[in-house]
Short mmCIF file of C-alpha atoms and ligand atoms in Angstrom, two decimals:
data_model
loop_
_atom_site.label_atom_id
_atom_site.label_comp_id
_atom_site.label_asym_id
_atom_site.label_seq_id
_atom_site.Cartn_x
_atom_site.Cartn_y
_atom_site.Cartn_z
CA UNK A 183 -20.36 192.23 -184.38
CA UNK A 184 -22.89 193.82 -186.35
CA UNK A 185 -25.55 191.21 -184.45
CA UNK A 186 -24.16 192.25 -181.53
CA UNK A 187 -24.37 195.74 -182.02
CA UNK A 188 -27.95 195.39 -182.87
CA UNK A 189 -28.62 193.31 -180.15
CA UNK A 190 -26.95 196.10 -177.87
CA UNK A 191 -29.01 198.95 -179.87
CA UNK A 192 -32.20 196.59 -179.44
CA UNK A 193 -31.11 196.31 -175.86
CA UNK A 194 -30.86 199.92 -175.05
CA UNK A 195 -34.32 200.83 -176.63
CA UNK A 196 -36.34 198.09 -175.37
CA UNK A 197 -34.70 199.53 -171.80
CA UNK A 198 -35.46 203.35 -172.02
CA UNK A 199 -38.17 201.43 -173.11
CA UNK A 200 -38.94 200.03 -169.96
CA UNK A 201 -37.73 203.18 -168.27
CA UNK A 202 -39.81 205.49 -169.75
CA UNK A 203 -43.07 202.67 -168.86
CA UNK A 204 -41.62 202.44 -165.80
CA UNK A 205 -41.75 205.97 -165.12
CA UNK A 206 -45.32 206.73 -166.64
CA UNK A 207 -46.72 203.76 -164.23
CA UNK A 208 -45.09 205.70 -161.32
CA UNK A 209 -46.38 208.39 -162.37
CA UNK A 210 -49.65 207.64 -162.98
CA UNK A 211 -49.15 205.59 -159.82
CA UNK A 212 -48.44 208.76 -157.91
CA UNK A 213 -51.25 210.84 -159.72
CA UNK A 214 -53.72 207.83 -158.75
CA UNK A 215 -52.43 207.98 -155.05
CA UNK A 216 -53.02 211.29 -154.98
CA UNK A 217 -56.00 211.56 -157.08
CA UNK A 218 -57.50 208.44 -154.21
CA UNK A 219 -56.56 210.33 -151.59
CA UNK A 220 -58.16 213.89 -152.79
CA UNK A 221 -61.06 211.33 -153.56
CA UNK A 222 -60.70 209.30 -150.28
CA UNK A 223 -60.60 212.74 -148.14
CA UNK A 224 -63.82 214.15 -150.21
CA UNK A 225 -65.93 211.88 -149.84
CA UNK A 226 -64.84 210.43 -146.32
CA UNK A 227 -64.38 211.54 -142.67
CA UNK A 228 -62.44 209.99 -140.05
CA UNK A 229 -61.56 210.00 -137.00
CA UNK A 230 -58.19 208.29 -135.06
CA UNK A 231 -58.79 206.69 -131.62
CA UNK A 232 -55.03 205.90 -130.01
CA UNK A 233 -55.60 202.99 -127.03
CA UNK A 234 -54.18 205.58 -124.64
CA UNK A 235 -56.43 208.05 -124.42
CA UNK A 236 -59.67 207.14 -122.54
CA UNK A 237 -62.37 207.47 -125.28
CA UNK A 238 -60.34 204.14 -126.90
CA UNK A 239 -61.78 201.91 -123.91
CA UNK A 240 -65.29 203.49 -124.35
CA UNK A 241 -65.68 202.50 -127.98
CA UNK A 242 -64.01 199.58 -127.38
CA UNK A 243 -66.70 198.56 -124.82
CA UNK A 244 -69.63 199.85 -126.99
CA UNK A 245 -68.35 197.63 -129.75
CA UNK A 246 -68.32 194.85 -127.38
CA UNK A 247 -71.97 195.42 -125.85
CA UNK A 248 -73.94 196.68 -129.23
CA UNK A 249 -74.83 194.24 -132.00
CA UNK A 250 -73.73 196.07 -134.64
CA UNK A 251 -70.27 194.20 -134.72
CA UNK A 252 -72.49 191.14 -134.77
CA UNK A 253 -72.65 191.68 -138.44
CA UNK A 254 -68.66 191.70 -138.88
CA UNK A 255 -67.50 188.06 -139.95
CA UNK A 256 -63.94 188.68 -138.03
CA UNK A 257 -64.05 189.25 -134.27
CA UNK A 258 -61.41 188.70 -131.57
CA UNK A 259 -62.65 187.02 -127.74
CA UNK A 260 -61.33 188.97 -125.05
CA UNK A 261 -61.33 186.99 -121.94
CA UNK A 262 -62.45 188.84 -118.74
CA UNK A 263 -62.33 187.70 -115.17
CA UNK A 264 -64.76 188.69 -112.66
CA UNK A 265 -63.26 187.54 -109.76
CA UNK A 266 -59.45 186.45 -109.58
CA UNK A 267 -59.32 182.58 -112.05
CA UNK A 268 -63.53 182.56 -111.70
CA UNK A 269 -65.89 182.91 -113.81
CA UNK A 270 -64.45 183.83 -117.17
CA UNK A 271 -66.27 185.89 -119.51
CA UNK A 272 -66.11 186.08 -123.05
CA UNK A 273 -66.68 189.45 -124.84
CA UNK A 274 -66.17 189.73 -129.03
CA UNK A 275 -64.91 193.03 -129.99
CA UNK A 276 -63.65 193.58 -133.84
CA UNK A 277 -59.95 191.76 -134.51
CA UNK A 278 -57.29 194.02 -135.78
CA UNK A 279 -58.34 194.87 -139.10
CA UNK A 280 -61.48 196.49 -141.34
CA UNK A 281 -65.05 196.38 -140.51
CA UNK A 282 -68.26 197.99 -142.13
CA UNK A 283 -70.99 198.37 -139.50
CA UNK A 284 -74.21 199.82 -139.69
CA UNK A 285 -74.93 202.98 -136.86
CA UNK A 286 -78.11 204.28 -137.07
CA UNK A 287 -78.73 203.15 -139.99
CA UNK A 288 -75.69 204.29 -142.26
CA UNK A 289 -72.57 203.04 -142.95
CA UNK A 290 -69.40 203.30 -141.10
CA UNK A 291 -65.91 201.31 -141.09
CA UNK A 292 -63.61 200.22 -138.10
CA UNK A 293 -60.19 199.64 -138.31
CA UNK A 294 -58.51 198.76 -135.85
CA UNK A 295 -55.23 198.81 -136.17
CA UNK A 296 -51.89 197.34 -134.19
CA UNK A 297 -48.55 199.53 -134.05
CA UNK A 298 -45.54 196.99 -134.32
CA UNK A 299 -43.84 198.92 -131.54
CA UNK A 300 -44.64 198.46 -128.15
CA UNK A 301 -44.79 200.88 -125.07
CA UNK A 302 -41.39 200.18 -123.58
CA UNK A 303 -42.89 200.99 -119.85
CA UNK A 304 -45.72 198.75 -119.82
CA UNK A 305 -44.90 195.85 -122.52
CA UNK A 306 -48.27 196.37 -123.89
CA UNK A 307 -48.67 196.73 -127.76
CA UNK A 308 -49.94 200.15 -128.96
CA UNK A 309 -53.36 200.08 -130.55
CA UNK A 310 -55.31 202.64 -132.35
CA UNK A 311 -58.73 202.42 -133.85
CA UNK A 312 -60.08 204.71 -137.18
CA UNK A 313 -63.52 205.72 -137.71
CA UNK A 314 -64.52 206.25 -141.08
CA UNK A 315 -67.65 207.51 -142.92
CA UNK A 316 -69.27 209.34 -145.93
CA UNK A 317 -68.07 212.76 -145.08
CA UNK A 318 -72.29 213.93 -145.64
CA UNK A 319 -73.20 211.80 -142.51
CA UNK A 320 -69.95 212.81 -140.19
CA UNK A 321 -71.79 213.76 -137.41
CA UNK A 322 -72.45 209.41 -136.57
CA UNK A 323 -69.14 209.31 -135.81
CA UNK A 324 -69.26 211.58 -133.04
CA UNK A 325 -72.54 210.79 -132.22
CA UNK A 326 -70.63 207.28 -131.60
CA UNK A 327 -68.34 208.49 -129.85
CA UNK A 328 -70.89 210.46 -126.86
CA UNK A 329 -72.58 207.16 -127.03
CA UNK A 330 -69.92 204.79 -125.82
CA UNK A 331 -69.12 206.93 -123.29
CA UNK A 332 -72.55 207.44 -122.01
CA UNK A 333 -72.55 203.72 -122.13
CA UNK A 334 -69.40 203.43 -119.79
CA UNK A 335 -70.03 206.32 -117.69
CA UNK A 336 -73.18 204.75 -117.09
CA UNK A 337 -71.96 201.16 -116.31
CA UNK A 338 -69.65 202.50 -113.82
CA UNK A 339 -71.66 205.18 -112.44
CA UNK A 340 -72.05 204.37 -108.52
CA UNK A 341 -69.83 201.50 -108.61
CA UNK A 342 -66.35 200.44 -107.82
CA UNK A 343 -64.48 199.31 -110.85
CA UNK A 344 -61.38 197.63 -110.03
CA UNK A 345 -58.48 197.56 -112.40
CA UNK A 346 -55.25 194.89 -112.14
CA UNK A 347 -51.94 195.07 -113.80
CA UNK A 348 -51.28 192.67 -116.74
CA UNK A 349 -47.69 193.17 -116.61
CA UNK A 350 -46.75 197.08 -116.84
CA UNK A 351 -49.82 198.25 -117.38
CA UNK A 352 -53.78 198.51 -116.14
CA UNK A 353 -56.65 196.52 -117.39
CA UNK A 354 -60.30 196.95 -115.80
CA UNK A 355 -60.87 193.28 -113.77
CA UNK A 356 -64.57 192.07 -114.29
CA UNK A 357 -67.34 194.17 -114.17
CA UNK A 358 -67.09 197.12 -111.84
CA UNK A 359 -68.36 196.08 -108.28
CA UNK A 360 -71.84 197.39 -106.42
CA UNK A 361 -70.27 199.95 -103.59
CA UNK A 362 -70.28 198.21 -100.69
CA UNK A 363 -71.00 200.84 -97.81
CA UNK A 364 -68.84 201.57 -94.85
CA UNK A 365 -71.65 201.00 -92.65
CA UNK A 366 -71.84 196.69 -93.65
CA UNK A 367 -67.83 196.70 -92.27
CA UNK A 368 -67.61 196.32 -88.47
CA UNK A 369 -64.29 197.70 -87.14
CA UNK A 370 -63.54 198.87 -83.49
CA UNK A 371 -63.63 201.90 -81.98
CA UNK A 372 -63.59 204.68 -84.42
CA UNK A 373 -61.13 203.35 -87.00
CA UNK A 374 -63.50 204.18 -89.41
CA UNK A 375 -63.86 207.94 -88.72
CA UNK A 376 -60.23 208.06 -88.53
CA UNK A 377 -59.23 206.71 -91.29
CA UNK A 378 -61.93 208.52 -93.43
CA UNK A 379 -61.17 211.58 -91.89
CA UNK A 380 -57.50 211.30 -92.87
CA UNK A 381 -58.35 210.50 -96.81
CA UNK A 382 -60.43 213.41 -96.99
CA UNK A 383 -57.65 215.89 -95.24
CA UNK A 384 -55.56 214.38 -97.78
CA UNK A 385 -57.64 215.02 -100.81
CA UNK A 386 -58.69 218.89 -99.89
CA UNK A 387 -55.09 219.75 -99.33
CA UNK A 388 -53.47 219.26 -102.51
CA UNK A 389 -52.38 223.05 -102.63
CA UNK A 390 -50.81 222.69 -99.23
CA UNK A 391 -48.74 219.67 -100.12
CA UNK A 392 -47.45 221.70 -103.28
CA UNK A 393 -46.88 224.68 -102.06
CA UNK A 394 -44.37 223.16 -99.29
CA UNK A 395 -42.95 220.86 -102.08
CA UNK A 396 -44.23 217.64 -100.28
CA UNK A 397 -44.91 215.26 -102.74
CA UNK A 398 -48.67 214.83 -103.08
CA UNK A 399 -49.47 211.26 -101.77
CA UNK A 400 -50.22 209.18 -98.57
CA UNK A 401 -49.59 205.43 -97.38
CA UNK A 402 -51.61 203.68 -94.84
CA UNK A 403 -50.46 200.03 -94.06
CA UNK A 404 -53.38 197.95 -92.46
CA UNK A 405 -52.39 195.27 -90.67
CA UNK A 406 -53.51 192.28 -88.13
CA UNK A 407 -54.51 188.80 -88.03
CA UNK A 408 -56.35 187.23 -90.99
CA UNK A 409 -59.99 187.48 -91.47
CA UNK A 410 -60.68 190.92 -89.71
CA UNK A 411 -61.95 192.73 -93.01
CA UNK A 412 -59.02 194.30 -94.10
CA UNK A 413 -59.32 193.97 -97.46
CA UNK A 414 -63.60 195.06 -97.20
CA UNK A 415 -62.89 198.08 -95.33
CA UNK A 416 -60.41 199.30 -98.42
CA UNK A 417 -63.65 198.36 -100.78
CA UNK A 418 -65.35 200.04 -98.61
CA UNK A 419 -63.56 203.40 -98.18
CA UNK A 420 -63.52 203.15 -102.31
CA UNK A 421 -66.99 202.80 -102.49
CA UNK A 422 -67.57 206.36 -99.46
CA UNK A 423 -65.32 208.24 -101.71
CA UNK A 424 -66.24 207.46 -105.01
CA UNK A 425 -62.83 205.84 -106.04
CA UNK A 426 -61.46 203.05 -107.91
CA UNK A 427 -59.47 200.15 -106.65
CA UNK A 428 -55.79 199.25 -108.65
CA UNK A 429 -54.55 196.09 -107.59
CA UNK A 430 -50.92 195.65 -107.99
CA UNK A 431 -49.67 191.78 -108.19
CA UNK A 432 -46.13 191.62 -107.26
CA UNK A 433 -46.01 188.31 -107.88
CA UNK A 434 -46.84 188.41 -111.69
CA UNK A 435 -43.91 186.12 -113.05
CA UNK A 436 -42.30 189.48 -115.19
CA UNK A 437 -42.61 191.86 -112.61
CA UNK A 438 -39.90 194.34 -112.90
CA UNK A 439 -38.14 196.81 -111.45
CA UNK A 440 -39.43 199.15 -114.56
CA UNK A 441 -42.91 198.38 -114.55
CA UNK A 442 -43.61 199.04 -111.31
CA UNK A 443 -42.51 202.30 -111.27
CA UNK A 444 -44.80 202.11 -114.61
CA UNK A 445 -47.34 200.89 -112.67
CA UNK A 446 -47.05 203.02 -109.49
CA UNK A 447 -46.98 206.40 -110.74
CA UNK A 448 -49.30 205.69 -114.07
CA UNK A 449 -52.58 204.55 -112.20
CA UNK A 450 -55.81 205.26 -113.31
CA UNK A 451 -57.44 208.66 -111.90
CA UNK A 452 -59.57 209.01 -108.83
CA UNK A 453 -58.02 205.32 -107.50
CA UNK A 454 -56.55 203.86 -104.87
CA UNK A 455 -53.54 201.78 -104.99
CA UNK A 456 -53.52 198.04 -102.92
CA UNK A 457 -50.84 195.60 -102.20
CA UNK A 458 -52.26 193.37 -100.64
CA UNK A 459 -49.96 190.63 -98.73
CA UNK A 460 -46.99 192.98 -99.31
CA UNK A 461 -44.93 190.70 -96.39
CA UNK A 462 -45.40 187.50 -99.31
CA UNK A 463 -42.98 189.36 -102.16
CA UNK A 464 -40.15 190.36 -99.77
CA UNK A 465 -38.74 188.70 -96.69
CA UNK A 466 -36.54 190.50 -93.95
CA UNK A 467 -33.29 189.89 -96.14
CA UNK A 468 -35.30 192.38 -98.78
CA UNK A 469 -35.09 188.81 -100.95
CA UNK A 470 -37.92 188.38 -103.27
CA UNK A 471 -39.46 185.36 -101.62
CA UNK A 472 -38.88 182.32 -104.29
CA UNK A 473 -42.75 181.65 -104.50
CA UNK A 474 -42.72 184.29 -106.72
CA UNK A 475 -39.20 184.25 -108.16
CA UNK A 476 -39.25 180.72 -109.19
CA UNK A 477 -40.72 182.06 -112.67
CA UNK A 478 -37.56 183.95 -112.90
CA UNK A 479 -34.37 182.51 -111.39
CA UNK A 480 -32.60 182.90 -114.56
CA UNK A 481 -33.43 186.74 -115.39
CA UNK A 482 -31.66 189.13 -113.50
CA UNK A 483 -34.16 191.97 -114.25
CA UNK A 484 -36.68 191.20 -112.05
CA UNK A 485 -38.12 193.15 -109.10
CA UNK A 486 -36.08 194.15 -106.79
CA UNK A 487 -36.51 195.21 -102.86
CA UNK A 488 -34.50 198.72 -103.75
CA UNK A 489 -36.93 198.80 -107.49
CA UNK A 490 -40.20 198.74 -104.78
CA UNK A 491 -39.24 201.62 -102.58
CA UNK A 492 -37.98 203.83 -105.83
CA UNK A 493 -41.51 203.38 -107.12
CA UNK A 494 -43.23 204.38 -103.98
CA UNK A 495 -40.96 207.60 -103.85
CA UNK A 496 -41.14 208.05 -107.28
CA UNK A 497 -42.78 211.37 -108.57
CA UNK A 498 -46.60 211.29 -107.97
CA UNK A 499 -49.27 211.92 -110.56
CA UNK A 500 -50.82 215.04 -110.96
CA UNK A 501 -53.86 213.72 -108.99
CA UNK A 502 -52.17 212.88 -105.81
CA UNK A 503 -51.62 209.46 -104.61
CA UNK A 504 -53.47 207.17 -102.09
CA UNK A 505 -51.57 203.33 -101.47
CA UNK A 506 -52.90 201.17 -99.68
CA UNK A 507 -50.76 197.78 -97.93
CA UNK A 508 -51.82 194.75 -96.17
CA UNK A 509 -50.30 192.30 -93.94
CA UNK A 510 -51.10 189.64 -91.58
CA UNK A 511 -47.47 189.45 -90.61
CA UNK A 512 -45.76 192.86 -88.93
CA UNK A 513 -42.98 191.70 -88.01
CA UNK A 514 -41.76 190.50 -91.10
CA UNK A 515 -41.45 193.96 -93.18
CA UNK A 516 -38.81 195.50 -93.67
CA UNK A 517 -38.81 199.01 -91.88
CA UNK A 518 -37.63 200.86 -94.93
CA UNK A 519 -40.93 199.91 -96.20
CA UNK A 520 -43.22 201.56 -93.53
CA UNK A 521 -40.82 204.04 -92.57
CA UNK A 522 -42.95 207.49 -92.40
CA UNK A 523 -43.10 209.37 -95.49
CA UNK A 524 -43.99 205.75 -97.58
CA UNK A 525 -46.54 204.80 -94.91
CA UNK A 526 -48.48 207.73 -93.17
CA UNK A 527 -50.92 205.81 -91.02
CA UNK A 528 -50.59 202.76 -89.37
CA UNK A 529 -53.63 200.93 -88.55
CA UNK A 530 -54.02 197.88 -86.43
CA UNK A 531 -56.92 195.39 -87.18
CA UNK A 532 -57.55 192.95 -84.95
CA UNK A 533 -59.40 190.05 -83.65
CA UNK A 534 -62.94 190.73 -82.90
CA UNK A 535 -63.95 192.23 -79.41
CA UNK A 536 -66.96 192.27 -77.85
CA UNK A 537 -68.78 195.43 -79.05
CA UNK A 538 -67.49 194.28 -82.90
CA UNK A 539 -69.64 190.91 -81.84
CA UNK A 540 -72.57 192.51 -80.66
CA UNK A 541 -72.57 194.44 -83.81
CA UNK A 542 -71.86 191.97 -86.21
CA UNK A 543 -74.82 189.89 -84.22
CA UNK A 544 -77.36 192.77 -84.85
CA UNK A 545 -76.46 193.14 -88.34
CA UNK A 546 -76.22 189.60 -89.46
CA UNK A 547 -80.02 189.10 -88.25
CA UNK A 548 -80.84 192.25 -89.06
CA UNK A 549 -82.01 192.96 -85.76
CA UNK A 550 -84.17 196.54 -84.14
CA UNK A 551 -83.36 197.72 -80.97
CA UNK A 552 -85.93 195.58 -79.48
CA UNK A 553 -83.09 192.71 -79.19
CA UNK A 554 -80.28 194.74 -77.83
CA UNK A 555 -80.51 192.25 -74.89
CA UNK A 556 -80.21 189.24 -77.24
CA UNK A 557 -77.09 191.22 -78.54
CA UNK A 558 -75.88 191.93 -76.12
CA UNK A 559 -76.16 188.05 -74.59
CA UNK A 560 -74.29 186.68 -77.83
CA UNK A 561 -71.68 189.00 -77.17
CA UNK A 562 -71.23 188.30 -73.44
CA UNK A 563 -69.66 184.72 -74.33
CA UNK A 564 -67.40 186.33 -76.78
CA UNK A 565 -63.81 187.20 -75.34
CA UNK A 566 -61.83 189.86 -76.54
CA UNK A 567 -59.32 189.26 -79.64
CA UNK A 568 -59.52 185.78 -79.24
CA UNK A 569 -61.73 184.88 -82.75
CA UNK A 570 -61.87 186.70 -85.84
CA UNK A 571 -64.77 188.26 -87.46
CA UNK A 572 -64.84 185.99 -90.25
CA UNK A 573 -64.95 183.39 -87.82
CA UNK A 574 -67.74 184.38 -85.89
CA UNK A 575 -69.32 185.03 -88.80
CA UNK A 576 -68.78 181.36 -90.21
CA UNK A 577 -70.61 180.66 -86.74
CA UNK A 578 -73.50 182.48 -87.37
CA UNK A 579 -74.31 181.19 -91.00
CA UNK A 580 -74.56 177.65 -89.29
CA UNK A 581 -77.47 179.41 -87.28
CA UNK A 582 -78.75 181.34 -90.31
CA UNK A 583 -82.18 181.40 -89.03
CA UNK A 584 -82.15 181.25 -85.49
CA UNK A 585 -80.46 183.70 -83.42
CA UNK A 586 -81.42 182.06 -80.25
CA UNK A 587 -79.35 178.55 -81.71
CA UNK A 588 -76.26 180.56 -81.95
CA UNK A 589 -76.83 181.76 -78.70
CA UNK A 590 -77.38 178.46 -77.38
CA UNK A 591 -74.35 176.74 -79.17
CA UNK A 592 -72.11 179.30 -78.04
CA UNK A 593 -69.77 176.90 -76.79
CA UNK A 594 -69.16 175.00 -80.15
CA UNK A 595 -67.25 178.78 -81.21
CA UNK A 596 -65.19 179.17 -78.56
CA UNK A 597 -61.54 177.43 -78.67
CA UNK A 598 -61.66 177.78 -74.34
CA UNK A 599 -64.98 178.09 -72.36
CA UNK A 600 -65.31 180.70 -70.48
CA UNK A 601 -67.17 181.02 -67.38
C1 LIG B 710 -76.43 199.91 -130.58
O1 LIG B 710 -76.43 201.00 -131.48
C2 LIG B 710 -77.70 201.46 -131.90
C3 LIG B 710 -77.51 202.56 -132.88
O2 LIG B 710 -77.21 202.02 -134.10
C4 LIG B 710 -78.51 201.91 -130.71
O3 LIG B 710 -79.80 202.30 -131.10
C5 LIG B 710 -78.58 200.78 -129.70
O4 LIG B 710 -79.23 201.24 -128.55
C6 LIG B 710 -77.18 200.30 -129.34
N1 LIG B 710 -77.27 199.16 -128.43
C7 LIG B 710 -76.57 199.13 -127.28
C8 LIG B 710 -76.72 197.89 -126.48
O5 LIG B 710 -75.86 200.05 -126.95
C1 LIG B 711 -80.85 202.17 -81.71
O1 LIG B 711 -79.84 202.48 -80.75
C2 LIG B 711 -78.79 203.31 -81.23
C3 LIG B 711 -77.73 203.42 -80.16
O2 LIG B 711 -78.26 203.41 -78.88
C4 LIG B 711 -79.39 204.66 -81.62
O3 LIG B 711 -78.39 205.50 -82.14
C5 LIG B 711 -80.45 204.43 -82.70
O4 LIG B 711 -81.05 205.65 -83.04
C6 LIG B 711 -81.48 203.42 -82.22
N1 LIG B 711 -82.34 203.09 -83.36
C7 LIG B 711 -83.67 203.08 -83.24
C8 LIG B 711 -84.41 202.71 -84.49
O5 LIG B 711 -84.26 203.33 -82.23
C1 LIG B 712 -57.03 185.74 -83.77
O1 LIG B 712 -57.90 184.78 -84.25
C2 LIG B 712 -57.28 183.68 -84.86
C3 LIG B 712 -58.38 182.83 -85.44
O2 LIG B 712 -59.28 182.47 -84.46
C4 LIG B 712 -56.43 182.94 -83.83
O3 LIG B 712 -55.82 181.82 -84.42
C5 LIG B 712 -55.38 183.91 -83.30
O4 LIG B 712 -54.64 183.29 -82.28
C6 LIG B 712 -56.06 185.15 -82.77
N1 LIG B 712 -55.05 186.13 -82.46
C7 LIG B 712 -54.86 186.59 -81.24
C8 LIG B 712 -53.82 187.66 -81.09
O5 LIG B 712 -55.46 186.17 -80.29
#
């Protein structure tokens, strides 16, 4: 008993004991937090970068381009595309985690840092990066900052950079593109003009749309026979108005009713929206055509016919909305889709006529005035609508050096002589 009772006495002691250790190491624990981070925000200066504000891409892409990170023994490969599944690119920017890198000179740390949750619209993780430095140098870190985005401004300044949904959510494709001028797109008549014209009405009259409570956007659907230049003359209306290009892919194998709304109503600033193909996601019976369903027989949340037209009503962003839709095939939409009000301005695109040969002639050999004759022979054996552009032009690169050849051989383009 008396064992025992010792034992339990012992027992007792050695556990207040413990206690009252315990309690000193959390305390001294919390005075040492607290004494680090009194330390920690004396002697250090920081700043938080969160992946959705627009200064995140900019030091992203200056930690990518300058060899500073070289020096970091932990770097993740980003894998970018220039053109859709060609040439892949490599880039290294720092992996999730901290790095020590020298800028101008002195000492500063990245971390980049994960968030477990993930942005329910667009699927894509949330990512933030910290800047840190001696708080007696802190003006590097904002020095940094105006240099990354000098760096991107600069890179995209006078181009066209396109950006492509990776699910829910934007991602810049490839390098942005060299405009490519209105002028090197041969349309007929004055499609151009009117279609120019039209973007820029649009674009001045934002006050007029909201103070009549129209919602601020506009839909033109071009449409005609393959190879005509639809897709050019939207790169090239980007490049005249100084916009950027969003590409949405229907097709993508998780497309959803939810992120295309995401997708429709988040885009970039200053861009237009493209669908391109829109006839190959939805047939006539508003059924996803299986192509691109296949992925996704067995989930019932994919994207629907009614999910597409709730996204192109849905509210537009504060900057207004321009969408752009292509198809070769008419008669196979839908009519809710183009009904006015989702598409403003219809715009045929046809075969090639005459005067787009004659032009397309000039321009290809670069040719004066002096051969306006010449011109105007190629395009006498051309007959309206009956070849594309892309066509004729597949002609003409046969002859790539000799006008008077494709004039000659004339008869080799044609499907039916004419006389
Ligand atoms: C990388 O950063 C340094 C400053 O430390 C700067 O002088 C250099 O021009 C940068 N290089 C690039 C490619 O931006
Ligand atoms: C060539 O002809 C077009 C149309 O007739 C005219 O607008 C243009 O000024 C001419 N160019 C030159 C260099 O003479
Ligand atoms: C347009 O050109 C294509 C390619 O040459 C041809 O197959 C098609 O029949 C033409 N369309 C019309 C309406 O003539």
């Amino acid at each position: 008993m008396e064992l025992n009772n010792t034992a339990l006495v012992k027992g007792i002691k050695s556990g207040i004991g413990i206690l009252l250790i315990g309690s000193c190491v959390g305390l001294i624990g919390n005075v040492s937090n607290w004494l680090i981070k009194k330390l920690n925000d004396s002697f250090y200066y920081k700043i938080d970068i969160d992946s959705k504000d627009k200064s995140y891409e900019w030091v992203m892409y200056w930690l990518s381009s300058n060899d500073s990170i070289k020096g970091s023994n932990h770097l993740s490969a980003e894998t970018t595309y220039n053109s859709v599944g060609k040439n892949p690119r490599i880039i290294f920017v720092p992996s999730v985690g901290n790095h020590r890198i020298l800028y101008k000179g002195r000492s500063l740390w990245v971390n980049r840092v994960r968030d477990p949750q993930f942005d329910l619209g667009s699927g894509a993780p949330f990512e933030s990066i910290q800047l840190t430095c001696y708080k007696s140098n802190k003006n590097i870190l904002e020095d940094l900052i105006k240099d990354a985005m000098r760096l991107s401004l600069n890179r995209d300044f006078g181009k066209t950079v396109i950006y492509m949904n990776d699910g829910g959510s934007w991602q810049r494709f490839g390098n942005p593109r060299t405009i490519r001028s209105l002028d090197s797109v041969i349309l007929a008549d004055d499609l151009k003009k009117t279609v120019i014209y039209d973007i820029k009405e649009f674009l001045n009259n934002e006050v007029w749309y909201r103070n009549r409570g129209i919602p601020y956007r506009r839909g033109y659907l071009l449409y005609g026979p393959p190879g005509n230049g639809k897709s050019s003359f939207i790169t090239a209306i980007a490049g005249e108005l100084n916009l950027d290009i969003c590409i949405v892919s229907l097709s993508q194998k998780d497309m959803n009713d939810k992120k295309i709304n995401q997708l429709l109503n988040n885009a970039p600033p200053k861009s237009i929206l493209l669908i391109e193909d829109i006839d190959a996601a939805f047939n006539k019976q508003r059924k996803i055509i299986e192509e691109s369903q296949s992925n996704n027989n067995l989930h019932s949340d994919g994207l629907t016919f009614s999910g597409l037209l709730n996204a192109l009503d849905g509210v537009a962003s504060q900057e207004g909305r321009l969408l752009f839709m292509t198809t070769n095939k008419l008669d196979f939409l839908d009519e809710a889709l183009i009904r006015d009000g989702r598409v403003d301005l219809k715009l045929h695109i046809q075969n090639a006529t005459k005067q787009q040969a004659r032009q397309l002639f000039k321009h290809f050999y670069n040719l004066d005035n002096n051969s306006n004759a010449m011109c105007e022979k190629f395009a006498q054996n051309i007959q309206d609508y009956q070849l594309s552009m892309s066509q004729i032009q597949g002609f003409l690169l046969k002859y790539i050096h000799s006008p008077e050849g494709a004039i000659e051989n004339i008869n080799l383009l044609n499907p039916v002589p004419i006389n």
